[in-house]
Amino acid sequence: GSRLIACTCIEVLMDRLHDTKNASVVLKCLFTMHIIISRGSLILKDQLSVYPSFGGRNFLNLSMFRDESGPERWVLSSWVRWYAAIVEQNLKISRLLGHHLCSSFVAANSKGEEDKVLQLLNRDLFEEVDVLVEFVQVICEFPDSLHLQRNNLIYEIVRLVSEDYRSVQREISIRVMELGERIPGMSYSELTQLLGNLKRFESCKERLYLMFVNKNRNDALWELVGETRSKAVEMIKQKGEIKLLKMGNPNASNELTQFKFNSGGEFEYFDSAALTVSAIA
């Protein structure tokens, strides 16, 4: 039936991917996989999603790929390694969110996605944001040979990744907006986790601009992230700038290390010496 045909197609694609050392052929295989993820039929997407049954990072086994047949192929090899990580992360996101990154899906189901996010626990929201930001970080690991975008295949690959990033922006925006509303009720550890994710995302800004030039700028998202980070920092200040954290020594219950949270949302280490206190309020 259709499922058997789809399964065979994916197996043939994977066999071709791993049976060649030609960087151009590998890129074409990865591009075909990416097209399936973005625009393929549900049955093909399902077969591709379950193919890496063991899951995990680098299931495509291309992180060490090298085509040493010539200088140009050697440069293309870096694009293979980067693009394989993009496809892997794409599938990882689809398993976590329950749908593939696809602009048409997000646009057609934005209200349903927002309603789903409202029902998530903080820890689940943090997990989703973490994976989405990780995808952005993988994008930012693109090879320095951006001039190769004059190559038609590389150009199409970057264009498809750009579409994914547009979807990721939407996914991140929905979740950051919801987390921002929950800041008053967050614990100290949740606030620091939120800040960590936001700062990781903000650290990608320059590389994203370099990759996509002025495409997908989405200034509103960066403003939302900045405002949410400021709210989180302010809430931490309200909870107290100085935290006394117990050292891990079980035999020294009064040994504490002092930290301060600065205005930039980062910890400042004060003193490694033990502080003796009689009680903690």
Short mmCIF file of C-alpha atoms in Angstrom, two decimals:
data_model
loop_
_atom_site.label_atom_id
_atom_site.label_comp_id
_atom_site.label_asym_id
_atom_site.label_seq_id
_atom_site.Cartn_x
_atom_site.Cartn_y
_atom_site.Cartn_z
CA GLY A 1 0.00 0.00 0.00
CA SER A 2 0.89 3.67 0.22
CA ARG A 3 2.72 3.22 3.51
CA LEU A 4 4.94 0.51 2.05
CA ILE A 5 5.75 2.70 -0.95
CA ALA A 6 6.56 5.65 1.33
CA CYS A 7 8.74 3.45 3.52
CA THR A 8 10.62 2.20 0.47
CA CYS A 9 11.16 5.77 -0.78
CA ILE A 10 12.65 6.85 2.54
CA GLU A 11 14.89 3.78 2.70
CA VAL A 12 16.18 4.42 -0.83
CA LEU A 13 16.83 8.06 0.06
CA MET A 14 18.72 7.12 3.21
CA ASP A 15 20.74 4.46 1.40
CA ARG A 16 21.76 7.00 -1.23
CA LEU A 17 22.64 9.50 1.49
CA HIS A 18 25.02 7.12 3.23
CA ASP A 19 26.43 5.29 0.22
CA THR A 20 28.10 8.35 -1.32
CA LYS A 21 31.06 10.51 -0.41
CA ASN A 22 30.06 13.19 -2.92
CA ALA A 23 29.16 16.39 -1.06
CA SER A 24 26.80 17.59 -3.80
CA VAL A 25 24.86 14.32 -3.78
CA VAL A 26 24.58 14.35 0.02
CA LEU A 27 23.30 17.94 -0.04
CA LYS A 28 20.67 16.97 -2.61
CA CYS A 29 19.55 14.06 -0.41
CA LEU A 30 19.31 16.33 2.63
CA PHE A 31 17.43 18.92 0.60
CA THR A 32 14.95 16.23 -0.49
CA MET A 33 14.46 15.25 3.16
CA HIS A 34 13.92 18.89 4.07
CA ILE A 35 11.33 19.28 1.31
CA ILE A 36 9.51 16.20 2.63
CA ILE A 37 9.50 17.67 6.15
CA SER A 38 8.23 21.05 4.95
CA ARG A 39 5.88 20.17 2.11
CA GLY A 40 5.64 16.42 1.76
CA SER A 41 2.61 14.23 2.29
CA LEU A 42 1.75 13.16 5.82
CA ILE A 43 2.64 9.56 5.10
CA LEU A 44 6.12 10.49 3.86
CA LYS A 45 6.64 12.77 6.85
CA ASP A 46 5.61 9.98 9.20
CA GLN A 47 8.03 7.53 7.63
CA LEU A 48 10.86 10.03 7.82
CA SER A 49 10.03 10.88 11.43
CA VAL A 50 10.13 7.27 12.59
CA TYR A 51 13.21 6.37 10.57
CA PRO A 52 15.64 7.49 13.29
CA SER A 53 13.97 5.09 15.73
CA PHE A 54 16.87 5.42 18.13
CA GLY A 55 16.53 9.21 18.02
CA GLY A 56 19.21 11.48 19.37
CA ARG A 57 21.61 13.97 17.93
CA ASN A 58 23.53 13.16 14.75
CA PHE A 59 21.28 10.25 13.74
CA LEU A 60 22.21 11.05 10.13
CA ASN A 61 25.81 10.33 11.08
CA LEU A 62 27.21 13.19 9.01
CA SER A 63 28.91 15.30 11.66
CA MET A 64 32.31 14.06 10.47
CA PHE A 65 31.53 14.11 6.75
CA ARG A 66 34.44 15.06 4.47
CA ASP A 67 34.61 15.06 0.67
CA GLU A 68 38.31 15.27 -0.11
CA SER A 69 38.00 15.00 -3.89
CA GLY A 70 38.78 18.68 -4.42
CA PRO A 71 38.89 22.15 -2.80
CA GLU A 72 35.31 23.05 -3.73
CA ARG A 73 33.96 19.73 -2.46
CA TRP A 74 35.94 20.23 0.75
CA VAL A 75 34.19 23.57 1.30
CA LEU A 76 30.81 22.02 0.45
CA SER A 77 31.47 19.42 3.14
CA SER A 78 31.03 22.07 5.82
CA TRP A 79 27.60 22.82 4.38
CA VAL A 80 26.75 19.11 4.54
CA ARG A 81 27.61 18.95 8.24
CA TRP A 82 25.64 22.11 9.00
CA TYR A 83 22.63 21.14 6.92
CA ALA A 84 22.47 17.64 8.43
CA ALA A 85 22.29 19.24 11.89
CA ILE A 86 19.46 21.49 10.65
CA VAL A 87 17.44 18.51 9.38
CA GLU A 88 18.08 16.57 12.60
CA GLN A 89 16.98 19.50 14.76
CA ASN A 90 13.93 19.98 12.56
CA LEU A 91 12.80 16.42 13.25
CA LYS A 92 13.58 16.83 16.95
CA ILE A 93 11.29 19.86 17.10
CA SER A 94 8.51 18.05 15.26
CA ARG A 95 8.58 15.21 17.79
CA LEU A 96 8.39 17.62 20.72
CA LEU A 97 5.81 20.07 19.35
CA GLY A 98 3.69 17.44 17.63
CA HIS A 99 3.93 19.06 14.20
CA HIS A 100 6.60 19.87 11.66
CA LEU A 101 8.00 23.33 11.13
CA CYS A 102 5.93 24.65 8.28
CA SER A 103 4.80 28.22 7.76
CA SER A 104 1.46 27.13 6.33
CA PHE A 105 0.71 25.00 9.39
CA VAL A 106 1.61 27.77 11.82
CA ALA A 107 -0.43 30.35 9.92
CA ALA A 108 -3.48 28.11 9.68
CA ASN A 109 -3.34 26.91 13.29
CA SER A 110 -2.04 29.93 15.19
CA LYS A 111 -5.08 30.16 17.49
CA GLY A 112 -4.97 26.46 18.26
CA GLU A 113 -1.25 26.68 18.97
CA GLU A 114 -1.79 29.59 21.36
CA ASP A 115 -4.53 27.67 23.18
CA LYS A 116 -2.25 24.64 23.52
CA VAL A 117 0.55 26.76 24.97
CA LEU A 118 -1.82 28.21 27.57
CA GLN A 119 -2.37 24.72 28.97
CA LEU A 120 1.31 23.79 29.26
CA LEU A 121 3.14 23.66 32.57
CA ASN A 122 6.14 25.95 32.98
CA ARG A 123 8.59 23.07 32.70
CA ASP A 124 7.03 21.98 29.39
CA LEU A 125 7.16 25.52 28.04
CA PHE A 126 10.81 25.80 29.02
CA GLU A 127 11.56 22.51 27.29
CA GLU A 128 9.94 23.70 24.07
CA VAL A 129 11.66 27.09 24.17
CA ASP A 130 14.97 25.36 24.82
CA VAL A 131 14.64 23.18 21.70
CA LEU A 132 13.46 26.09 19.56
CA VAL A 133 16.38 28.27 20.66
CA GLU A 134 18.71 25.34 20.07
CA PHE A 135 17.45 25.24 16.47
CA VAL A 136 18.29 28.94 16.08
CA GLN A 137 21.75 28.28 17.49
CA VAL A 138 22.26 25.50 14.95
CA ILE A 139 21.28 27.92 12.17
CA CYS A 140 23.93 30.33 13.45
CA GLU A 141 26.62 27.68 13.05
CA PHE A 142 26.40 28.12 9.28
CA PRO A 143 29.70 27.92 7.35
CA ASP A 144 31.62 31.12 6.74
CA SER A 145 31.59 30.48 2.98
CA LEU A 146 28.35 32.43 2.46
CA HIS A 147 29.59 33.38 -1.00
CA LEU A 148 28.56 29.86 -2.05
CA GLN A 149 24.96 31.06 -2.04
CA ARG A 150 25.58 31.80 -5.69
CA ASN A 151 25.45 28.02 -6.02
CA ASN A 152 21.80 27.28 -6.88
CA LEU A 153 21.54 24.37 -4.46
CA ILE A 154 23.04 26.30 -1.53
CA TYR A 155 20.75 29.22 -2.35
CA GLU A 156 17.66 26.97 -2.21
CA ILE A 157 18.88 25.36 1.02
CA VAL A 158 19.30 28.75 2.71
CA ARG A 159 15.88 29.83 1.43
CA LEU A 160 14.26 26.73 2.95
CA VAL A 161 16.07 27.22 6.25
CA SER A 162 14.86 30.83 6.20
CA GLU A 163 11.28 29.56 5.98
CA ASP A 164 11.92 27.30 8.97
CA TYR A 165 13.34 30.21 10.92
CA ARG A 166 10.22 32.24 10.17
CA SER A 167 8.14 29.44 11.69
CA VAL A 168 10.47 29.20 14.68
CA GLN A 169 10.10 32.93 15.28
CA ARG A 170 6.35 32.46 15.52
CA GLU A 171 6.71 29.48 17.86
CA ILE A 172 9.15 31.34 20.12
CA SER A 173 7.00 34.47 20.16
CA ILE A 174 3.91 32.58 21.36
CA ARG A 175 5.84 30.91 24.16
CA VAL A 176 7.82 33.96 25.29
CA MET A 177 4.60 35.97 25.44
CA GLU A 178 2.99 33.33 27.64
CA LEU A 179 6.04 32.98 29.87
CA GLY A 180 6.14 36.76 30.24
CA GLU A 181 2.60 36.68 31.62
CA ARG A 182 3.66 34.02 34.14
CA ILE A 183 6.73 35.88 35.46
CA PRO A 184 5.05 37.14 38.69
CA GLY A 185 4.37 33.57 39.77
CA MET A 186 7.73 32.08 38.79
CA SER A 187 10.25 30.74 41.25
CA TYR A 188 13.80 32.05 41.35
CA SER A 189 15.12 29.03 39.44
CA GLU A 190 12.42 29.41 36.79
CA LEU A 191 13.29 33.08 36.34
CA THR A 192 16.97 32.28 35.86
CA GLN A 193 16.07 29.52 33.40
CA LEU A 194 13.91 31.94 31.44
CA LEU A 195 16.71 34.51 31.39
CA GLY A 196 19.16 31.90 30.19
CA ASN A 197 16.96 30.96 27.23
CA LEU A 198 16.29 34.57 26.29
CA LYS A 199 19.97 35.49 26.43
CA ARG A 200 20.88 32.47 24.30
CA PHE A 201 18.39 33.62 21.70
CA GLU A 202 19.55 37.23 21.80
CA SER A 203 23.16 36.12 21.34
CA CYS A 204 22.15 34.77 17.90
CA LYS A 205 20.93 38.10 16.57
CA GLU A 206 24.04 39.24 14.73
CA ARG A 207 24.67 35.88 13.08
CA LEU A 208 21.04 35.70 11.96
CA TYR A 209 21.31 39.12 10.34
CA LEU A 210 24.50 38.01 8.64
CA MET A 211 22.82 34.87 7.34
CA PHE A 212 19.52 36.32 6.17
CA VAL A 213 20.57 39.97 5.68
CA ASN A 214 17.33 41.96 6.17
CA LYS A 215 14.97 39.02 5.68
CA ASN A 216 12.98 37.78 8.67
CA ARG A 217 14.13 40.66 10.89
CA ASN A 218 10.94 40.58 12.98
CA ASP A 219 11.86 43.53 15.20
CA ALA A 220 8.69 42.96 17.22
CA LEU A 221 10.02 39.59 18.40
CA TRP A 222 13.34 41.06 19.53
CA GLU A 223 11.46 43.82 21.37
CA LEU A 224 9.27 41.20 23.07
CA VAL A 225 12.32 39.19 24.11
CA GLY A 226 14.05 42.30 25.47
CA GLU A 227 10.98 43.41 27.41
CA THR A 228 10.46 39.93 28.85
CA ARG A 229 14.10 39.72 29.92
CA SER A 230 13.81 43.10 31.66
CA LYS A 231 10.66 41.96 33.47
CA ALA A 232 12.41 38.80 34.63
CA VAL A 233 15.44 40.73 35.89
CA GLU A 234 13.19 43.16 37.75
CA MET A 235 11.29 40.30 39.35
CA ILE A 236 14.54 38.75 40.54
CA LYS A 237 15.52 42.08 42.07
CA GLN A 238 12.21 42.14 43.90
CA LYS A 239 12.91 38.69 45.26
CA GLY A 240 16.27 39.95 46.52
CA GLU A 241 19.50 40.76 44.70
CA ILE A 242 21.61 38.60 46.97
CA LYS A 243 21.08 34.85 47.13
CA LEU A 244 22.79 32.65 49.67
CA LEU A 245 23.35 29.25 48.16
CA LYS A 246 24.41 26.30 50.28
CA MET A 247 27.59 24.60 49.24
CA GLY A 248 27.39 20.93 48.40
CA ASN A 249 29.34 19.85 51.51
CA PRO A 250 26.89 17.86 53.68
CA ASN A 251 29.20 18.19 56.69
CA ALA A 252 29.23 21.97 56.60
CA SER A 253 25.62 23.10 56.74
CA ASN A 254 26.66 26.65 57.54
CA GLU A 255 29.01 27.01 54.57
CA LEU A 256 27.48 29.29 52.02
CA THR A 257 28.59 31.05 48.88
CA GLN A 258 27.32 34.52 48.09
CA PHE A 259 26.12 35.57 44.64
CA LYS A 260 24.58 38.74 43.28
CA PHE A 261 22.38 39.17 40.20
CA ASN A 262 23.40 42.25 38.23
CA SER A 263 21.28 44.56 36.07
CA GLY A 264 22.29 42.69 32.92
CA GLY A 265 20.72 39.49 34.14
CA GLU A 266 23.98 37.74 35.03
CA PHE A 267 25.36 36.32 38.25
CA GLU A 268 28.28 38.08 39.89
CA TYR A 269 30.46 35.92 42.11
CA PHE A 270 31.26 37.65 45.37
CA ASP A 271 33.24 35.51 47.75
CA SER A 272 34.35 31.91 47.74
CA ALA A 273 34.97 31.99 51.48
CA ALA A 274 32.41 30.36 53.71
CA LEU A 275 29.86 32.65 55.31
CA THR A 276 28.61 31.69 58.73
CA VAL A 277 24.98 32.36 59.42
CA SER A 278 22.80 31.30 62.26
CA ALA A 279 19.59 31.12 60.27
CA ILE A 280 18.15 31.75 56.86
CA ALA A 281 14.86 33.58 56.68
#
